[in-house]
């Protein structure tokens, strides 16, 4: 093989003249509009051969040469590498074509037999299309190498072929389509690709990309409510002994906060409201979420349990209602209020409980700590210290007859009594895990942490007899207040599911919740609802509602979501001598609320509190803006890859 890079080699005047003649033959009167120029000549007479001639811009000579070599060698026949017998790369300039430097590339191939000739004849149009897209759109060339390594070459060629048709129809989609497709491909399993045609795969990936940028356009401000868009595709699944037509569902969610959860179970729960016998196609679920601020993308395929397919009426019903149904199915996960942090804390709890055992009559002492919450189970850690008697059964024996909903997971056991003790004290650390459905709220979308904890207490009492819940006193009182709130404001559970939980579980300091009269907490909550349900005054990017009485000041602020972390750091600045202050800072359906209730009999102190709140908000806005400037300075990325890029020209895409 000869590889020639001209005119760097000496004594090549005759060869240069030959190349110049080839260039002149390629250039037509309309060549300026046709760049890049790609010409192929397939010789079907023996000896079989193929020549490829290209004229393109030479913005980055080395990268373009590498791209051409890579694509031509590996895509002439997908899955095989063809080595040319001759390669020429010749930089030149022609003002009639372009004021920029140009590159002429020429490749010669010998073809071995009729079989290879037939394959090249089939794949040559794909190769020309890939070359054209790569030379026109640098991002396509950049992402081609990443995506084609993931899957078999022939299928990859066809996926890119269909996506390339979209790009040719809507050129502005290239900069967002191909980078996103690489990410979506890695999120799907090999089985997902095995049963779907390249055309359907392309429709799925293009639809998910389009929905992502559509939801970004709809969410103009970070503090907006959660936006959800859906799209439906008819997908044909191909199996060894037949095929099956299913409905593909694309869901784009603008954002979820740290205490919100949406997964396959939630989406299927929403679909079942309209198609009761729908089931998810095994292995069809995809969830893509690249960063905290990025939208969530979901894909799932459904079919009927019976042989019937999803009809047009059911599809229309999903199109009209599924977005709102999914929005109502987003789960509010209560943060860990009783998390056991480390080994030191475990030992501290054991020593504390050991000191509580004074008499042989004392019941086992227990500290219950919330550990984690998954889509299906809740787990609590339990530290238990008891007086060991001869007739005591082991914990393994006591929990042997648990129902199927419960699981006992022992961690450690040790004797913790001291020499002067009259009896033996035994400490246990173990975990209790059970199904979430046992303690889900009536709205089925959030976890009632106190009710879950009480279920653990009931189980321990049932299997071990009377116990003393060391940390349960205040929790019981808090739970009683919470239940009072839910009873009084039960209509709100339907219109604002999860609002009471979000408000109550973020009240700080928690001991004030037990000390304050219930009516004051109720009035504080009503202030929150007024901000949600009424239009209020807007000041400096946040919404303020204030209500003042002779002894109390209540302030509720609706703030941008990205201010929450800055506000949490500065809450201590609100502390004022001789003033009781209760705060809450929470997300509800994509909106962040900050509430302050302060007891202050003197008007001067109430005014001071107002000034402190305004100063706090201004400081947070300033810090958040500085952070944005820093992010812009450090986030170096080509403008065409900006995820906020508009896709208005592609809003009419039909796949």
XYZ file of C-alpha atoms in Angstrom:
655
model
C 0.000 0.000 0.000
C 1.230 3.500 -0.783
C 0.240 6.465 1.350
C 1.015 9.875 -0.169
C 0.643 13.237 1.565
C 1.242 15.939 -1.015
C 2.965 18.303 -1.778
C 5.359 17.601 1.113
C 7.218 14.901 -0.827
C 9.930 16.122 -3.231
C 9.908 15.506 -6.994
C 6.162 14.997 -7.254
C 5.358 17.553 -9.964
C 3.854 15.003 -12.350
C 1.777 13.446 -9.553
C 0.614 16.883 -8.440
C -0.485 17.627 -11.984
C -2.484 14.395 -12.041
C -4.190 15.298 -8.773
C -4.932 18.812 -9.996
C -6.607 17.323 -13.063
C -8.706 15.041 -10.831
C -9.737 18.053 -8.760
C -10.732 19.962 -11.901
C -12.863 17.018 -12.996
C -14.690 16.967 -9.636
C -15.391 20.695 -9.563
C -18.655 21.620 -11.275
C -20.264 25.063 -11.704
C -22.350 24.400 -8.566
C -19.508 22.852 -6.579
C -19.364 25.771 -4.128
C -22.869 24.903 -2.960
C -22.188 21.163 -2.952
C -19.208 20.982 -0.586
C -18.223 18.436 0.521
C -17.930 16.681 -2.845
C -17.898 12.867 -2.650
C -17.517 10.789 -5.805
C -17.299 6.996 -5.952
C -16.478 4.741 -8.904
C -17.230 1.037 -8.475
C -15.683 -1.071 -11.247
C -17.795 -4.217 -11.695
C -15.376 -5.749 -14.222
C -12.405 -7.826 -13.198
C -10.240 -6.900 -11.510
C -12.937 -5.437 -9.271
C -11.993 -2.066 -7.787
C -13.389 0.979 -6.050
C -12.149 4.567 -6.019
C -13.394 7.273 -3.648
C -12.568 10.945 -4.270
C -13.429 13.675 -1.759
C -13.085 17.473 -1.662
C -13.865 19.102 1.680
C -12.953 21.965 3.989
C -9.648 21.580 5.811
C -10.429 23.259 9.132
C -8.502 20.616 11.066
C -6.442 18.610 8.601
C -5.295 15.888 10.990
C -8.734 15.232 12.502
C -10.416 15.195 9.064
C -7.807 12.787 7.701
C -8.252 10.516 10.717
C -12.031 10.623 10.313
C -11.866 9.729 6.613
C -9.394 6.879 7.186
C -11.436 5.494 10.068
C -14.856 5.642 8.417
C -13.827 4.389 4.983
C -11.763 1.452 6.242
C -14.330 0.253 8.794
C -17.615 1.000 7.015
C -16.998 -0.117 3.475
C -18.330 -3.493 4.636
C -19.532 -3.243 8.263
C -17.747 -5.672 10.538
C -14.647 -5.931 8.334
C -11.654 -3.680 7.856
C -10.625 -2.866 4.276
C -7.147 -1.510 3.621
C -6.769 0.704 0.535
C -3.956 0.013 -1.924
C -3.455 3.758 -2.358
C -4.290 6.820 -0.264
C -3.698 10.448 -1.208
C -4.380 13.536 0.957
C -3.625 16.769 -0.875
C -4.154 20.221 0.719
C -4.976 22.927 -1.829
C -6.900 26.178 -2.246
C -9.385 27.441 -4.815
C -10.901 30.882 -4.329
C -13.735 29.939 -6.683
C -14.759 27.240 -4.213
C -13.925 28.705 -0.820
C -11.692 31.250 0.844
C -10.704 28.571 3.372
C -8.104 25.810 2.832
C -9.420 22.681 1.112
C -8.440 19.014 1.190
C -8.529 16.503 -1.647
C -8.594 12.850 -0.535
C -8.438 9.855 -2.845
C -8.694 6.136 -1.954
C -8.219 3.082 -4.191
C -9.422 -0.413 -3.200
C -9.087 -3.837 -4.831
C -12.143 -6.073 -4.291
C -11.557 -9.776 -3.909
C -14.697 -11.523 -5.210
C -18.320 -11.161 -6.282
C -19.596 -11.510 -2.708
C -17.573 -8.515 -1.509
C -18.609 -6.583 -4.614
C -22.300 -7.167 -3.838
C -21.862 -6.120 -0.186
C -20.002 -2.936 -1.127
C -22.736 -2.101 -3.620
C -25.309 -2.357 -0.784
C -23.368 -0.373 1.824
C -21.811 2.284 -0.391
C -24.805 4.695 -0.034
C -24.544 4.385 3.772
C -20.824 5.132 3.598
C -21.357 8.250 1.460
C -24.058 9.490 3.819
C -21.846 8.951 6.876
C -18.945 10.778 5.212
C -21.184 13.672 4.195
C -22.620 14.075 7.712
C -19.222 13.808 9.357
C -17.695 16.462 7.092
C -20.693 18.781 7.467
C -21.173 18.344 11.222
C -18.059 17.942 13.419
C -20.138 16.648 16.356
C -21.377 13.762 14.242
C -17.809 12.765 13.457
C -16.879 13.107 17.124
C -19.725 10.888 18.370
C -19.624 8.336 15.564
C -16.623 6.561 17.036
C -18.260 6.359 20.461
C -21.582 4.927 19.332
C -20.386 2.486 16.687
C -18.276 0.607 19.251
C -21.353 -0.322 21.278
C -23.221 -2.536 18.845
C -22.771 -4.821 15.838
C -21.623 -2.800 12.854
C -24.436 -3.660 10.461
C -27.166 -2.645 12.903
C -25.235 0.461 13.874
C -25.012 1.482 10.224
C -28.779 1.289 9.857
C -29.455 3.190 13.094
C -27.207 5.977 11.899
C -28.833 5.853 8.486
C -32.295 6.583 9.908
C -30.981 9.230 12.296
C -29.076 10.814 9.434
C -32.351 11.192 7.543
C -33.688 13.217 10.469
C -30.566 15.386 10.493
C -30.769 16.002 6.759
C -34.392 17.060 7.132
C -33.741 19.183 10.224
C -30.022 20.166 10.212
C -30.192 21.981 13.556
C -30.971 18.718 15.329
C -27.506 17.280 14.632
C -25.729 19.049 17.472
C -28.184 17.685 20.028
C -29.258 14.404 18.451
C -26.042 12.445 18.017
C -24.421 13.341 21.377
C -27.636 12.312 23.136
C -28.012 9.076 21.172
C -24.681 7.813 22.483
C -25.914 8.284 26.050
C -29.262 6.621 25.352
C -27.567 3.652 23.702
C -25.466 2.972 26.774
C -28.586 3.108 28.990
C -30.272 0.246 27.123
C -29.360 -3.414 27.437
C -28.210 -5.679 24.622
C -31.554 -7.530 24.840
C -33.305 -4.218 24.180
C -31.518 -3.984 20.817
C -31.933 -7.640 19.929
C -35.718 -7.599 19.415
C -36.210 -4.136 17.852
C -35.515 -3.073 14.287
C -32.929 -0.344 13.615
C -35.735 1.907 12.376
C -37.717 1.513 15.609
C -34.567 2.007 17.688
C -33.886 5.225 15.811
C -37.454 6.421 16.415
C -37.137 5.681 20.128
C -33.819 7.503 20.535
C -34.872 10.459 18.391
C -38.162 10.778 20.297
C -36.416 10.708 23.671
C -33.955 13.370 22.516
C -36.720 15.560 21.129
C -38.775 15.220 24.325
C -35.745 16.164 26.405
C -35.289 19.479 24.637
C -39.020 20.110 24.434
C -39.263 19.830 28.228
C -36.250 22.142 28.636
C -37.999 24.744 26.486
C -41.220 24.416 28.496
C -39.424 24.880 31.804
C -38.373 28.491 31.442
C -37.446 29.067 35.082
C -35.880 26.675 37.633
C -38.571 27.439 40.211
C -41.411 26.400 37.882
C -43.636 23.450 38.731
C -42.727 20.020 37.441
C -43.479 19.691 33.730
C -44.148 16.283 32.174
C -44.408 15.465 28.466
C -45.337 12.105 26.960
C -45.061 10.572 23.513
C -46.343 7.250 22.197
C -44.811 4.993 19.531
C -46.006 1.769 17.922
C -43.084 -0.651 18.202
C -42.804 -4.057 16.554
C -40.890 -6.656 18.591
C -39.313 -9.443 16.552
C -38.869 -12.874 18.122
C -37.676 -16.199 16.745
C -41.206 -17.537 16.255
C -43.142 -14.369 15.502
C -43.613 -10.708 16.302
C -45.634 -8.566 18.697
C -46.884 -4.986 18.284
C -46.542 -3.035 21.543
C -46.934 0.574 22.633
C -43.770 2.502 23.497
C -44.197 5.296 26.045
C -41.658 8.134 26.272
C -41.860 10.290 29.408
C -39.825 13.456 29.966
C -39.856 15.054 33.438
C -38.406 18.540 33.832
C -36.894 17.912 37.269
C -37.228 15.993 40.524
C -35.900 17.189 43.830
C -33.783 15.134 46.207
C -36.825 13.751 48.064
C -38.891 12.764 45.023
C -38.913 9.411 43.274
C -40.299 8.313 39.905
C -39.541 4.852 38.558
C -40.986 2.007 36.499
C -43.471 1.050 39.219
C -44.834 4.606 39.452
C -45.244 4.903 35.673
C -46.971 1.528 35.395
C -49.237 2.456 38.308
C -50.337 5.505 36.292
C -50.878 3.492 33.106
C -52.958 0.864 34.921
C -55.526 3.521 35.827
C -56.483 3.688 32.147
C -55.533 0.208 30.890
C -56.133 -2.119 33.882
C -54.703 -5.224 32.202
C -51.548 -3.560 30.841
C -48.175 -5.139 31.606
C -44.645 -3.897 30.971
C -42.558 -5.607 28.302
C -39.657 -7.342 30.012
C -36.383 -5.429 29.598
C -37.969 -2.393 27.940
C -37.538 0.107 30.798
C -34.908 2.851 30.349
C -34.191 5.761 32.702
C -31.640 8.437 31.767
C -30.633 11.291 34.071
C -27.206 12.816 33.482
C -27.002 15.576 36.101
C -28.929 17.234 38.924
C -30.337 19.986 36.677
C -30.990 17.783 33.632
C -34.447 16.399 32.818
C -35.348 12.808 33.588
C -36.069 10.650 30.518
C -38.039 7.411 30.767
C -39.005 4.812 28.203
C -41.168 1.752 28.703
C -43.185 -0.539 26.443
C -46.576 -1.932 27.391
C -48.937 -4.573 26.056
C -52.191 -6.198 27.124
C -52.232 -9.429 29.112
C -54.634 -10.864 26.569
C -53.956 -11.119 22.861
C -55.680 -7.791 22.203
C -53.515 -4.788 21.433
C -53.787 -1.304 22.903
C -56.531 0.302 20.803
C -56.833 3.885 19.578
C -59.305 4.888 22.302
C -56.964 3.680 25.052
C -54.023 5.372 23.387
C -56.010 8.623 23.170
C -56.940 8.268 26.848
C -53.263 7.913 27.779
C -52.321 10.879 25.620
C -54.849 13.119 27.398
C -54.312 11.984 30.985
C -51.004 10.186 31.496
C -48.884 13.297 32.128
C -51.054 14.436 35.034
C -51.399 10.886 36.333
C -47.614 10.426 36.405
C -47.236 13.790 38.115
C -49.589 12.600 40.864
C -47.629 9.321 41.145
C -44.299 10.956 41.959
C -43.332 9.675 45.381
C -42.255 11.973 48.173
C -39.503 10.184 50.075
C -39.170 11.401 53.632
C -35.537 12.202 54.553
C -33.806 10.049 57.121
C -34.734 11.563 60.463
C -33.160 8.855 62.601
C -30.081 7.818 60.655
C -27.409 5.955 62.518
C -24.224 7.583 61.282
C -21.250 5.524 62.381
C -19.717 2.983 64.719
C -19.099 5.592 67.391
C -22.784 6.472 67.509
C -23.775 2.815 67.748
C -21.508 2.321 70.767
C -22.806 5.518 72.318
C -26.376 4.243 71.970
C -25.459 0.893 73.523
C -23.814 2.585 76.521
C -26.791 4.907 76.947
C -29.292 2.052 76.915
C -27.134 -0.016 79.276
C -27.321 2.743 81.895
C -31.114 2.755 81.648
C -31.294 -0.849 82.888
C -31.270 -0.577 86.679
C -33.713 -3.207 87.900
C -34.369 -6.789 86.893
C -37.914 -5.634 86.122
C -36.837 -3.079 83.500
C -38.039 -3.924 79.982
C -35.618 -4.063 77.043
C -34.387 -0.598 76.026
C -34.598 0.169 72.307
C -33.386 2.885 69.915
C -34.961 2.685 66.452
C -33.209 4.442 63.557
C -34.509 4.887 60.026
C -31.908 3.396 57.661
C -33.113 3.565 54.064
C -36.105 3.551 51.768
C -36.152 1.801 48.383
C -38.925 1.519 45.833
C -40.292 -1.586 47.532
C -38.897 -1.833 51.086
C -38.170 0.228 54.195
C -35.329 -0.675 56.537
C -34.823 0.349 60.171
C -31.772 -0.248 62.369
C -32.532 -1.336 65.920
C -30.201 -1.116 68.907
C -31.569 -3.208 71.793
C -30.121 -3.781 75.270
C -31.881 -6.184 77.645
C -31.315 -8.071 80.877
C -30.515 -11.661 80.049
C -32.489 -14.213 82.044
C -32.437 -17.999 81.890
C -35.832 -18.258 80.248
C -35.084 -15.649 77.566
C -35.112 -16.941 74.007
C -32.584 -15.724 71.485
C -33.604 -13.032 69.012
C -33.104 -15.475 66.149
C -35.691 -17.729 67.762
C -38.023 -14.841 68.616
C -38.119 -13.572 65.031
C -38.221 -16.979 63.345
C -41.975 -16.896 62.750
C -42.108 -13.512 60.999
C -44.662 -13.022 58.231
C -43.526 -12.824 54.608
C -43.652 -9.001 54.677
C -40.897 -8.803 57.310
C -37.211 -9.700 57.258
C -34.915 -9.905 60.296
C -31.226 -9.143 59.585
C -28.935 -9.599 62.623
C -25.674 -7.631 62.726
C -24.008 -8.146 66.124
C -24.522 -9.350 69.697
C -22.365 -8.803 72.784
C -22.452 -8.825 76.588
C -22.199 -5.240 77.896
C -22.703 -5.695 81.662
C -20.041 -4.489 84.093
C -18.434 -6.351 87.007
C -20.542 -4.672 89.700
C -23.827 -5.396 87.895
C -26.102 -7.922 89.566
C -27.341 -9.281 86.235
C -26.127 -9.824 82.703
C -26.894 -7.177 80.074
C -26.955 -8.178 76.441
C -26.810 -5.746 73.484
C -28.076 -6.468 69.970
C -27.809 -4.463 66.760
C -30.042 -5.687 63.950
C -32.150 -4.501 61.027
C -35.841 -4.947 60.265
C -36.955 -4.647 56.658
C -40.509 -4.793 55.397
C -42.607 -3.947 52.391
C -43.387 -0.318 51.845
C -47.060 -0.989 51.076
C -47.684 -1.682 54.763
C -47.228 1.979 55.693
C -47.833 3.956 52.524
C -49.919 7.068 52.843
C -53.468 7.079 51.587
C -52.341 8.959 48.483
C -49.935 6.045 47.779
C -47.138 8.417 46.823
C -45.181 9.121 50.003
C -43.784 7.345 53.008
C -45.261 7.985 56.450
C -42.092 7.690 58.497
C -43.776 7.816 61.902
C -46.324 5.174 60.966
C -43.496 3.015 59.624
C -41.598 3.423 62.855
C -44.668 2.509 64.875
C -44.997 -0.694 62.854
C -41.480 -1.632 64.000
C -42.405 -0.901 67.626
C -45.506 -3.092 67.291
C -43.458 -5.951 65.843
C -40.877 -5.771 68.645
C -43.634 -5.752 71.259
C -45.368 -8.704 69.633
C -42.263 -10.908 69.571
C -40.276 -9.682 72.592
C -42.965 -8.465 74.956
C -43.074 -4.951 76.498
C -40.198 -2.673 75.471
C -39.187 0.912 76.177
C -38.730 3.049 73.053
C -35.949 5.322 74.284
C -36.371 7.959 71.544
C -40.061 7.477 70.976
C -41.585 9.984 73.417
C -41.133 13.138 71.375
C -41.815 11.233 68.171
C -45.193 10.056 69.459
C -46.156 13.642 70.287
C -44.964 14.862 66.894
C -46.942 12.116 65.200
C -50.076 13.136 67.096
C -49.691 16.747 65.901
C -49.086 15.527 62.365
C -52.251 13.413 62.428
C -54.199 16.439 63.699
C -52.963 18.471 60.747
C -53.951 15.743 58.314
C -57.422 15.479 59.832
C -58.072 19.226 59.752
C -56.751 19.752 56.244
C -57.811 16.452 54.681
C -59.285 18.169 51.543
C -55.760 19.399 50.734
C -54.489 15.833 50.480
C -56.381 15.474 47.201
C -55.463 18.844 45.667
C -51.909 19.004 47.077
C -50.759 15.451 47.874
C -47.626 15.389 49.991
C -47.802 19.072 51.005
C -48.560 18.413 54.689
C -45.716 15.897 54.938
C -43.245 18.187 53.161
C -44.128 21.102 55.449
C -44.218 19.188 58.734
C -41.108 17.023 58.400
C -38.900 20.061 57.697
C -39.980 22.130 60.714
C -36.955 23.279 62.713
C -36.157 23.139 65.600
C -38.122 19.931 66.069
C -38.561 20.358 69.822
C -40.584 23.537 69.231
C -43.162 21.501 67.319
C -44.086 19.743 70.563
C -43.963 22.903 72.703
C -46.008 25.252 70.503
C -49.831 25.202 70.613
C -51.332 23.238 67.757
C -53.308 26.262 66.507
C -50.119 28.212 65.865
C -48.656 25.393 63.768
C -51.963 25.146 61.910
C -51.907 28.896 61.179
C -48.335 28.573 59.953
C -49.427 25.828 57.551
C -52.340 27.953 56.321
C -49.851 30.681 55.438
C -48.045 28.178 53.222
C -51.270 27.224 51.423
C -52.088 30.882 50.750
C -48.796 31.322 48.919
C -49.580 28.264 46.810
C -53.189 29.173 45.992
C -53.078 32.974 45.595
C -51.048 35.420 43.553
C -48.552 37.312 45.693
C -46.085 40.151 45.412
C -42.863 39.372 43.563
C -39.637 40.854 44.879
C -36.135 40.327 43.465
C -36.875 36.925 41.943
C -38.714 35.449 44.940
C -42.335 35.651 46.101
C -43.086 36.928 49.616
C -46.182 36.577 51.763
C -46.236 38.163 55.238
C -48.858 38.244 57.979
C -48.305 40.162 61.207
C -50.270 40.128 64.476
C -49.627 41.588 67.916
C -47.459 38.701 69.051
C -46.502 36.829 65.917
C -44.974 37.319 62.484
C -45.443 34.718 59.749
C -43.442 34.977 56.530
C -43.563 32.531 53.630
C -41.249 32.886 50.636
C -41.377 31.016 47.347
C -37.773 30.826 46.168
C -35.927 29.404 43.147
C -34.939 25.777 43.695
C -31.252 26.515 43.211
C -31.293 28.864 46.230
C -32.167 26.103 48.686
C -28.634 24.952 49.482
C -27.442 28.537 49.975
C -30.384 29.248 52.273
C -29.747 26.152 54.394
C -26.195 27.335 55.118
C -27.420 30.711 56.405
C -30.454 29.770 58.515
C -28.483 30.326 61.717
C -28.357 34.046 60.867
C -32.052 34.289 61.777
C -31.370 33.621 65.464
C -32.466 36.603 67.599
C -32.244 36.828 71.377
C -35.521 36.283 73.253
C -37.409 35.420 70.049
C -38.770 31.931 69.323
C -38.367 31.194 65.622
C -39.748 28.143 63.803
C -38.662 27.589 60.187
C -39.455 25.181 57.380
C -37.638 24.785 54.066
C -39.001 22.200 51.635
C -39.745 21.242 48.040
C -43.296 20.588 46.915
C -43.929 19.485 43.334
C -40.865 21.241 41.998
C -41.236 24.477 43.988
C -39.171 25.461 47.050
C -40.861 27.178 49.998
C -39.197 28.894 52.947
C -41.379 29.691 55.950
C -40.617 31.585 59.165
C -42.896 31.922 62.196
C -41.591 34.129 65.013
C -43.008 35.054 68.446
C -42.234 38.714 69.061
C -44.479 40.973 71.159
C -42.561 44.162 70.345
C -43.066 45.682 66.882
C -39.377 46.658 66.765
C -38.379 43.005 67.015
C -40.878 41.987 64.346
C -39.404 44.664 62.071
C -35.907 43.362 62.879
C -36.981 39.858 61.884
C -38.349 41.147 58.578
C -35.077 42.912 57.876
C -33.132 39.753 58.756
C -35.227 37.683 56.335
C -34.783 40.182 53.491
C -31.051 40.402 54.173
C -30.806 36.614 54.214
C -32.596 36.285 50.873
C -30.513 39.003 49.233
C -27.309 37.311 50.419
C -28.474 33.949 49.040
C -29.380 35.461 45.670
C -25.985 37.160 45.478
C -24.165 33.934 46.348
C -26.226 31.931 43.863
C -25.542 34.440 41.068
C -21.809 34.349 41.795
C -21.973 30.576 41.633
C -23.640 30.761 38.211
C -20.894 33.057 36.909
C -18.281 30.596 38.168
C -20.079 27.701 36.496
C -20.216 29.569 33.195
C -16.495 30.309 33.387
C -15.505 26.733 34.176
C -18.022 24.872 32.052
C -16.121 24.925 28.759
C -18.159 23.205 26.062
C -18.886 23.999 22.402
C -22.045 26.141 22.037
C -23.706 23.579 19.812
C -23.679 21.050 22.666
C -25.431 23.397 25.096
C -28.369 21.336 26.485
C -30.506 24.469 26.526
C -30.296 24.830 22.745
C -33.711 25.404 21.167
C -35.295 22.707 19.055
C -38.142 24.826 17.673
C -37.298 23.903 14.065
C -37.701 20.244 14.984
C -40.949 20.505 16.900
C -42.825 19.118 13.908
C -40.724 15.970 13.653
C -42.745 12.913 12.748
C -41.100 9.539 13.209
